[in-house]
Amino acid sequence: EDGAIAPNSVSAMPGPFHINTPLVESVGMSRRLGTTVYLKMESSQPSGSFKIRGIGHLCQQMAMQSNGIVCSSGGNAGMAAAHVARKMGLPATIVVPSSSPPLVVQKLQDLGATVKITGEVWDEANTEALRLTETEGLTYVPPFDHPLLWEGHSTVITEIAASMGRKQKPGAVVVSVGGGGLLCGVAQGLRGLGWEDVPIVTMETVGADCFNAAVKAGTIVTLEAITSEAKCLGAKTVCRKAFQYSQSTEQAIISELVTDQQALHAVETFLDEERVLVELACGAALAAVYSGVIQRLQDEGRLPRPLGYLVVIVCGGSSINREQLANLQKKIPRPT
């Protein structure tokens, strides 16, 4: 049945395209932290990451009568867009930078998407996607900066509330930040439930840290280059809405950095303990527990102790397999 969808014929069932993902307790993380840690397993989404929540929602609203969609992506937004387009019977063009692994290009092609490789970083791929929107009359699907994306991503929080009960709010939520779309969705979801007092701990790797740079500078900053191996965090400028959330006094957003080494260690430990392989960008969030960031924030009085329960959003990622993991293990030097 797969692959039998004719292009340009809109499916009779236009979504939702995401699934309600498992919320599971991590015994290993809970033991380390001394408090219960729940994992929101966005790695289980059909496209491999949380991105399908927002992109599916946006396409339902904007692309039903489209000639096709175009999306710029380091990998995961493109995978979500290609998956949704295939389900809707629409052609998809995904523009990726040359830093995207061949694995991602192959997966996108397997989903029936046309792949264009343009530029070295996402920002350059995005310029080409915007050009194609004008010249080809395609519907532009932004990877992280659009209110409909954030609205779609906010369902990750409403699902957590449904699983745990509205009276049992988390002590904190941990997210990885690239361009800031997931952060905006999480903040919106928490506010929608009246959970503004739940702190959000945002995690980035050194060298892919446009949000942290903006928080420190008090203004939006554009990084000169992406030097981290966590290429899926590789937006050089965070979206304005994410920065605005960081400046708000209504909600505590704590911006933290880890090294590529710490993110890789988290990926390896998570694979050993939870039997799930995620990409380095997701490892940044996992490192909040595995590298002691949450514990340090508690010691500093920036997070309470006891914490209640902690939720780590396991954003997932498609640009990882055993070969890619081995490449990362060669590229990223071990601490001596």
PDB file of N, CA, C and O in Angstrom, residues 165-225:
ATOM      1  N   GLY A 165      -2.539  14.003  34.717  1.00  0.00           N
ATOM      2  CA  GLY A 165      -3.604  14.694  35.452  1.00  0.00           C
ATOM      3  C   GLY A 165      -3.217  16.150  35.634  1.00  0.00           C
ATOM      4  O   GLY A 165      -2.072  16.467  35.950  1.00  0.00           O
ATOM      5  N   ARG A 166      -4.163  17.039  35.425  1.00  0.00           N
ATOM      6  CA  ARG A 166      -3.871  18.481  35.433  1.00  0.00           C
ATOM      7  C   ARG A 166      -3.370  18.980  36.777  1.00  0.00           C
ATOM      8  O   ARG A 166      -2.689  20.001  36.850  1.00  0.00           O
ATOM      9  N   LYS A 167      -3.720  18.290  37.855  1.00  0.00           N
ATOM     10  CA  LYS A 167      -3.283  18.769  39.179  1.00  0.00           C
ATOM     11  C   LYS A 167      -1.829  18.409  39.447  1.00  0.00           C
ATOM     12  O   LYS A 167      -1.212  18.966  40.330  1.00  0.00           O
ATOM     13  N   GLN A 168      -1.307  17.460  38.672  1.00  0.00           N
ATOM     14  CA  GLN A 168       0.063  16.989  38.890  1.00  0.00           C
ATOM     15  C   GLN A 168       1.004  17.612  37.875  1.00  0.00           C
ATOM     16  O   GLN A 168       1.448  16.973  36.939  1.00  0.00           O
ATOM     17  N   LYS A 169       1.297  18.884  38.056  1.00  0.00           N
ATOM     18  CA  LYS A 169       2.165  19.523  37.061  1.00  0.00           C
ATOM     19  C   LYS A 169       3.631  19.183  37.332  1.00  0.00           C
ATOM     20  O   LYS A 169       4.017  18.919  38.478  1.00  0.00           O
ATOM     21  N   PRO A 170       4.449  19.184  36.266  1.00  0.00           N
ATOM     22  CA  PRO A 170       5.862  18.839  36.449  1.00  0.00           C
ATOM     23  C   PRO A 170       6.620  19.909  37.224  1.00  0.00           C
ATOM     24  O   PRO A 170       6.206  21.075  37.273  1.00  0.00           O
ATOM     25  N   GLY A 171       7.758  19.497  37.812  1.00  0.00           N
ATOM     26  CA  GLY A 171       8.631  20.459  38.486  1.00  0.00           C
ATOM     27  C   GLY A 171       9.409  21.287  37.488  1.00  0.00           C
ATOM     28  O   GLY A 171       9.768  22.435  37.751  1.00  0.00           O
ATOM     29  N   ALA A 172       9.691  20.707  36.312  1.00  0.00           N
ATOM     30  CA  ALA A 172      10.365  21.410  35.217  1.00  0.00           C
ATOM     31  C   ALA A 172      10.229  20.568  33.957  1.00  0.00           C
ATOM     32  O   ALA A 172       9.986  19.356  34.028  1.00  0.00           O
ATOM     33  N   VAL A 173      10.385  21.216  32.805  1.00  0.00           N
ATOM     34  CA  VAL A 173      10.383  20.539  31.508  1.00  0.00           C
ATOM     35  C   VAL A 173      11.710  20.863  30.824  1.00  0.00           C
ATOM     36  O   VAL A 173      12.132  22.025  30.801  1.00  0.00           O
ATOM     37  N   VAL A 174      12.365  19.827  30.273  1.00  0.00           N
ATOM     38  CA  VAL A 174      13.647  20.010  29.595  1.00  0.00           C
ATOM     39  C   VAL A 174      13.449  19.860  28.087  1.00  0.00           C
ATOM     40  O   VAL A 174      12.845  18.878  27.642  1.00  0.00           O
ATOM     41  N   VAL A 175      13.965  20.834  27.314  1.00  0.00           N
ATOM     42  CA  VAL A 175      13.871  20.762  25.852  1.00  0.00           C
ATOM     43  C   VAL A 175      15.205  21.139  25.222  1.00  0.00           C
ATOM     44  O   VAL A 175      15.939  21.963  25.756  1.00  0.00           O
ATOM     45  N   SER A 176      15.493  20.540  24.076  1.00  0.00           N
ATOM     46  CA  SER A 176      16.582  21.023  23.228  1.00  0.00           C
ATOM     47  C   SER A 176      16.076  22.216  22.422  1.00  0.00           C
ATOM     48  O   SER A 176      14.906  22.267  22.047  1.00  0.00           O
ATOM     49  N   VAL A 177      16.983  23.164  22.143  1.00  0.00           N
ATOM     50  CA  VAL A 177      16.616  24.323  21.324  1.00  0.00           C
ATOM     51  C   VAL A 177      17.543  24.412  20.127  1.00  0.00           C
ATOM     52  O   VAL A 177      18.767  24.377  20.275  1.00  0.00           O
ATOM     53  N   GLY A 178      16.929  24.497  18.934  1.00  0.00           N
ATOM     54  CA  GLY A 178      17.666  24.801  17.709  1.00  0.00           C
ATOM     55  C   GLY A 178      17.231  26.182  17.260  1.00  0.00           C
ATOM     56  O   GLY A 178      17.790  27.193  17.645  1.00  0.00           O
ATOM     57  N   GLY A 179      16.151  26.236  16.461  1.00  0.00           N
ATOM     58  CA  GLY A 179      15.590  27.527  16.067  1.00  0.00           C
ATOM     59  C   GLY A 179      14.589  28.069  17.067  1.00  0.00           C
ATOM     60  O   GLY A 179      14.235  29.241  17.024  1.00  0.00           O
ATOM     61  N   GLY A 180      14.090  27.197  17.950  1.00  0.00           N
ATOM     62  CA  GLY A 180      13.196  27.649  19.013  1.00  0.00           C
ATOM     63  C   GLY A 180      11.743  27.261  18.862  1.00  0.00           C
ATOM     64  O   GLY A 180      10.911  27.610  19.695  1.00  0.00           O
ATOM     65  N   GLY A 181      11.403  26.489  17.822  1.00  0.00           N
ATOM     66  CA  GLY A 181      10.004  26.130  17.605  1.00  0.00           C
ATOM     67  C   GLY A 181       9.413  25.266  18.711  1.00  0.00           C
ATOM     68  O   GLY A 181       8.297  25.500  19.164  1.00  0.00           O
ATOM     69  N   LEU A 182      10.167  24.261  19.157  1.00  0.00           N
ATOM     70  CA  LEU A 182       9.666  23.393  20.222  1.00  0.00           C
ATOM     71  C   LEU A 182       9.524  24.178  21.523  1.00  0.00           C
ATOM     72  O   LEU A 182       8.534  24.020  22.245  1.00  0.00           O
ATOM     73  N   LEU A 183      10.499  25.027  21.812  1.00  0.00           N
ATOM     74  CA  LEU A 183      10.420  25.861  23.015  1.00  0.00           C
ATOM     75  C   LEU A 183       9.153  26.711  22.997  1.00  0.00           C
ATOM     76  O   LEU A 183       8.439  26.794  24.002  1.00  0.00           O
ATOM     77  N   CYS A 184       8.847  27.328  21.851  1.00  0.00           N
ATOM     78  CA  CYS A 184       7.636  28.153  21.747  1.00  0.00           C
ATOM     79  C   CYS A 184       6.380  27.313  21.983  1.00  0.00           C
ATOM     80  O   CYS A 184       5.450  27.749  22.675  1.00  0.00           O
ATOM     81  N   GLY A 185       6.371  26.094  21.427  1.00  0.00           N
ATOM     82  CA  GLY A 185       5.218  25.214  21.624  1.00  0.00           C
ATOM     83  C   GLY A 185       5.053  24.791  23.068  1.00  0.00           C
ATOM     84  O   GLY A 185       3.933  24.774  23.603  1.00  0.00           O
ATOM     85  N   VAL A 186       6.168  24.461  23.729  1.00  0.00           N
ATOM     86  CA  VAL A 186       6.126  24.051  25.137  1.00  0.00           C
ATOM     87  C   VAL A 186       5.654  25.216  26.009  1.00  0.00           C
ATOM     88  O   VAL A 186       4.795  25.052  26.880  1.00  0.00           O
ATOM     89  N   ALA A 187       6.202  26.415  25.757  1.00  0.00           N
ATOM     90  CA  ALA A 187       5.791  27.590  26.543  1.00  0.00           C
ATOM     91  C   ALA A 187       4.304  27.878  26.348  1.00  0.00           C
ATOM     92  O   ALA A 187       3.574  28.136  27.309  1.00  0.00           O
ATOM     93  N   GLN A 188       3.850  27.782  25.102  1.00  0.00           N
ATOM     94  CA  GLN A 188       2.435  28.029  24.800  1.00  0.00           C
ATOM     95  C   GLN A 188       1.555  26.974  25.474  1.00  0.00           C
ATOM     96  O   GLN A 188       0.497  27.298  26.038  1.00  0.00           O
ATOM     97  N   GLY A 189       1.987  25.713  25.416  1.00  0.00           N
ATOM     98  CA  GLY A 189       1.216  24.636  26.037  1.00  0.00           C
ATOM     99  C   GLY A 189       1.104  24.803  27.552  1.00  0.00           C
ATOM    100  O   GLY A 189       0.031  24.607  28.136  1.00  0.00           O
ATOM    101  N   LEU A 190       2.212  25.173  28.191  1.00  0.00           N
ATOM    102  CA  LEU A 190       2.198  25.382  29.641  1.00  0.00           C
ATOM    103  C   LEU A 190       1.273  26.545  30.008  1.00  0.00           C
ATOM    104  O   LEU A 190       0.490  26.464  30.961  1.00  0.00           O
ATOM    105  N   ARG A 191       1.352  27.620  29.249  1.00  0.00           N
ATOM    106  CA  ARG A 191       0.500  28.783  29.528  1.00  0.00           C
ATOM    107  C   ARG A 191      -0.972  28.439  29.336  1.00  0.00           C
ATOM    108  O   ARG A 191      -1.822  28.897  30.105  1.00  0.00           O
ATOM    109  N   GLY A 192      -1.257  27.635  28.322  1.00  0.00           N
ATOM    110  CA  GLY A 192      -2.644  27.246  28.053  1.00  0.00           C
ATOM    111  C   GLY A 192      -3.271  26.464  29.202  1.00  0.00           C
ATOM    112  O   GLY A 192      -4.488  26.486  29.396  1.00  0.00           O
ATOM    113  N   LEU A 193      -2.427  25.781  29.975  1.00  0.00           N
ATOM    114  CA  LEU A 193      -2.908  24.999  31.120  1.00  0.00           C
ATOM    115  C   LEU A 193      -2.859  25.783  32.432  1.00  0.00           C
ATOM    116  O   LEU A 193      -3.225  25.261  33.483  1.00  0.00           O
ATOM    117  N   GLY A 194      -2.364  27.013  32.365  1.00  0.00           N
ATOM    118  CA  GLY A 194      -2.146  27.766  33.600  1.00  0.00           C
ATOM    119  C   GLY A 194      -0.934  27.279  34.375  1.00  0.00           C
ATOM    120  O   GLY A 194      -0.846  27.435  35.589  1.00  0.00           O
ATOM    121  N   TRP A 195       0.011  26.678  33.668  1.00  0.00           N
ATOM    122  CA  TRP A 195       1.229  26.143  34.294  1.00  0.00           C
ATOM    123  C   TRP A 195       2.436  27.051  34.034  1.00  0.00           C
ATOM    124  O   TRP A 195       3.566  26.579  33.894  1.00  0.00           O
ATOM    125  N   GLU A 196       2.202  28.372  33.996  1.00  0.00           N
ATOM    126  CA  GLU A 196       3.304  29.299  33.706  1.00  0.00           C
ATOM    127  C   GLU A 196       4.441  29.195  34.715  1.00  0.00           C
ATOM    128  O   GLU A 196       5.573  29.581  34.424  1.00  0.00           O
ATOM    129  N   ASP A 197       4.118  28.708  35.919  1.00  0.00           N
ATOM    130  CA  ASP A 197       5.159  28.649  36.958  1.00  0.00           C
ATOM    131  C   ASP A 197       6.077  27.430  36.816  1.00  0.00           C
ATOM    132  O   ASP A 197       6.994  27.249  37.620  1.00  0.00           O
ATOM    133  N   VAL A 198       5.841  26.592  35.799  1.00  0.00           N
ATOM    134  CA  VAL A 198       6.728  25.443  35.558  1.00  0.00           C
ATOM    135  C   VAL A 198       7.947  25.932  34.769  1.00  0.00           C
ATOM    136  O   VAL A 198       7.814  26.404  33.640  1.00  0.00           O
ATOM    137  N   PRO A 199       9.168  25.819  35.329  1.00  0.00           N
ATOM    138  CA  PRO A 199      10.351  26.277  34.599  1.00  0.00           C
ATOM    139  C   PRO A 199      10.637  25.389  33.388  1.00  0.00           C
ATOM    140  O   PRO A 199      10.403  24.180  33.418  1.00  0.00           O
ATOM    141  N   ILE A 200      11.151  26.027  32.330  1.00  0.00           N
ATOM    142  CA  ILE A 200      11.612  25.300  31.146  1.00  0.00           C
ATOM    143  C   ILE A 200      13.131  25.397  31.121  1.00  0.00           C
ATOM    144  O   ILE A 200      13.688  26.500  31.162  1.00  0.00           O
ATOM    145  N   VAL A 201      13.792  24.246  31.094  1.00  0.00           N
ATOM    146  CA  VAL A 201      15.250  24.218  30.994  1.00  0.00           C
ATOM    147  C   VAL A 201      15.593  23.953  29.531  1.00  0.00           C
ATOM    148  O   VAL A 201      15.257  22.903  28.988  1.00  0.00           O
ATOM    149  N   THR A 202      16.221  24.928  28.884  1.00  0.00           N
ATOM    150  CA  THR A 202      16.555  24.795  27.464  1.00  0.00           C
ATOM    151  C   THR A 202      18.009  24.369  27.324  1.00  0.00           C
ATOM    152  O   THR A 202      18.885  24.908  27.994  1.00  0.00           O
ATOM    153  N   MET A 203      18.245  23.409  26.450  1.00  0.00           N
ATOM    154  CA  MET A 203      19.574  22.823  26.290  1.00  0.00           C
ATOM    155  C   MET A 203      20.069  23.002  24.855  1.00  0.00           C
ATOM    156  O   MET A 203      19.351  22.707  23.900  1.00  0.00           O
ATOM    157  N   GLU A 204      21.310  23.488  24.736  1.00  0.00           N
ATOM    158  CA  GLU A 204      21.975  23.600  23.432  1.00  0.00           C
ATOM    159  C   GLU A 204      23.409  23.104  23.587  1.00  0.00           C
ATOM    160  O   GLU A 204      23.931  23.022  24.699  1.00  0.00           O
ATOM    161  N   THR A 205      24.029  22.798  22.456  1.00  0.00           N
ATOM    162  CA  THR A 205      25.454  22.460  22.489  1.00  0.00           C
ATOM    163  C   THR A 205      26.273  23.713  22.178  1.00  0.00           C
ATOM    164  O   THR A 205      25.829  24.590  21.428  1.00  0.00           O
ATOM    165  N   VAL A 206      27.448  23.788  22.757  1.00  0.00           N
ATOM    166  CA  VAL A 206      28.381  24.876  22.454  1.00  0.00           C
ATOM    167  C   VAL A 206      28.676  24.832  20.948  1.00  0.00           C
ATOM    168  O   VAL A 206      29.013  23.780  20.411  1.00  0.00           O
ATOM    169  N   GLY A 207      28.510  25.963  20.288  1.00  0.00           N
ATOM    170  CA  GLY A 207      28.738  26.000  18.838  1.00  0.00           C
ATOM    171  C   GLY A 207      27.470  25.908  18.016  1.00  0.00           C
ATOM    172  O   GLY A 207      27.486  26.075  16.797  1.00  0.00           O
ATOM    173  N   ALA A 208      26.325  25.642  18.700  1.00  0.00           N
ATOM    174  CA  ALA A 208      25.001  25.702  18.053  1.00  0.00           C
ATOM    175  C   ALA A 208      24.053  26.338  19.063  1.00  0.00           C
ATOM    176  O   ALA A 208      23.015  25.790  19.406  1.00  0.00           O
ATOM    177  N   ASP A 209      24.462  27.504  19.552  1.00  0.00           N
ATOM    178  CA  ASP A 209      23.861  28.075  20.767  1.00  0.00           C
ATOM    179  C   ASP A 209      23.283  29.463  20.533  1.00  0.00           C
ATOM    180  O   ASP A 209      23.522  30.394  21.302  1.00  0.00           O
ATOM    181  N   CYS A 210      22.473  29.605  19.465  1.00  0.00           N
ATOM    182  CA  CYS A 210      21.938  30.929  19.126  1.00  0.00           C
ATOM    183  C   CYS A 210      20.975  31.449  20.194  1.00  0.00           C
ATOM    184  O   CYS A 210      20.892  32.651  20.429  1.00  0.00           O
ATOM    185  N   PHE A 211      20.252  30.565  20.870  1.00  0.00           N
ATOM    186  CA  PHE A 211      19.318  31.010  21.916  1.00  0.00           C
ATOM    187  C   PHE A 211      20.087  31.488  23.144  1.00  0.00           C
ATOM    188  O   PHE A 211      19.833  32.574  23.664  1.00  0.00           O
ATOM    189  N   ASN A 212      21.044  30.693  23.595  1.00  0.00           N
ATOM    190  CA  ASN A 212      21.847  31.072  24.752  1.00  0.00           C
ATOM    191  C   ASN A 212      22.580  32.394  24.500  1.00  0.00           C
ATOM    192  O   ASN A 212      22.646  33.267  25.381  1.00  0.00           O
ATOM    193  N   ALA A 213      23.106  32.559  23.277  1.00  0.00           N
ATOM    194  CA  ALA A 213      23.803  33.802  22.928  1.00  0.00           C
ATOM    195  C   ALA A 213      22.857  34.995  23.010  1.00  0.00           C
ATOM    196  O   ALA A 213      23.232  36.075  23.494  1.00  0.00           O
ATOM    197  N   ALA A 214      21.614  34.799  22.565  1.00  0.00           N
ATOM    198  CA  ALA A 214      20.616  35.873  22.619  1.00  0.00           C
ATOM    199  C   ALA A 214      20.238  36.195  24.065  1.00  0.00           C
ATOM    200  O   ALA A 214      20.124  37.371  24.443  1.00  0.00           O
ATOM    201  N   VAL A 215      20.051  35.156  24.883  1.00  0.00           N
ATOM    202  CA  VAL A 215      19.705  35.368  26.298  1.00  0.00           C
ATOM    203  C   VAL A 215      20.813  36.157  26.995  1.00  0.00           C
ATOM    204  O   VAL A 215      20.548  37.105  27.742  1.00  0.00           O
ATOM    205  N   LYS A 216      22.062  35.769  26.735  1.00  0.00           N
ATOM    206  CA  LYS A 216      23.198  36.462  27.380  1.00  0.00           C
ATOM    207  C   LYS A 216      23.321  37.905  26.908  1.00  0.00           C
ATOM    208  O   LYS A 216      23.640  38.799  27.680  1.00  0.00           O
ATOM    209  N   ALA A 217      23.079  38.128  25.609  1.00  0.00           N
ATOM    210  CA  ALA A 217      23.250  39.470  25.043  1.00  0.00           C
ATOM    211  C   ALA A 217      22.044  40.380  25.311  1.00  0.00           C
ATOM    212  O   ALA A 217      22.148  41.602  25.204  1.00  0.00           O
ATOM    213  N   GLY A 218      20.908  39.766  25.644  1.00  0.00           N
ATOM    214  CA  GLY A 218      19.691  40.558  25.831  1.00  0.00           C
ATOM    215  C   GLY A 218      19.097  41.045  24.513  1.00  0.00           C
ATOM    216  O   GLY A 218      18.226  41.907  24.488  1.00  0.00           O
ATOM    217  N   THR A 219      19.558  40.466  23.425  1.00  0.00           N
ATOM    218  CA  THR A 219      19.033  40.800  22.100  1.00  0.00           C
ATOM    219  C   THR A 219      19.314  39.627  21.152  1.00  0.00           C
ATOM    220  O   THR A 219      20.201  38.815  21.439  1.00  0.00           O
ATOM    221  N   ILE A 220      18.562  39.537  20.061  1.00  0.00           N
ATOM    222  CA  ILE A 220      18.762  38.422  19.129  1.00  0.00           C
ATOM    223  C   ILE A 220      20.134  38.528  18.477  1.00  0.00           C
ATOM    224  O   ILE A 220      20.548  39.601  18.044  1.00  0.00           O
ATOM    225  N   VAL A 221      20.830  37.415  18.468  1.00  0.00           N
ATOM    226  CA  VAL A 221      22.202  37.349  17.961  1.00  0.00           C
ATOM    227  C   VAL A 221      22.239  36.359  16.804  1.00  0.00           C
ATOM    228  O   VAL A 221      21.578  35.327  16.846  1.00  0.00           O
ATOM    229  N   THR A 222      23.030  36.666  15.775  1.00  0.00           N
ATOM    230  CA  THR A 222      23.276  35.704  14.698  1.00  0.00           C
ATOM    231  C   THR A 222      24.691  35.154  14.846  1.00  0.00           C
ATOM    232  O   THR A 222      25.657  35.927  14.865  1.00  0.00           O
ATOM    233  N   LEU A 223      24.787  33.841  15.005  1.00  0.00           N
ATOM    234  CA  LEU A 223      26.103  33.213  15.145  1.00  0.00           C
ATOM    235  C   LEU A 223      26.873  33.324  13.830  1.00  0.00           C
ATOM    236  O   LEU A 223      26.287  33.285  12.752  1.00  0.00           O
ATOM    237  N   GLU A 224      28.185  33.450  13.942  1.00  0.00           N
ATOM    238  CA  GLU A 224      29.007  33.518  12.723  1.00  0.00           C
ATOM    239  C   GLU A 224      29.000  32.187  11.983  1.00  0.00           C
ATOM    240  O   GLU A 224      29.000  32.135  10.760  1.00  0.00           O
ATOM    241  N   ALA A 225      29.026  31.096  12.756  1.00  0.00           N
ATOM    242  CA  ALA A 225      29.078  29.762  12.143  1.00  0.00           C
ATOM    243  C   ALA A 225      28.545  28.743  13.136  1.00  0.00           C
ATOM    244  O   ALA A 225      28.497  28.992  14.344  1.00  0.00           O
TER     245      ALA A 225
END
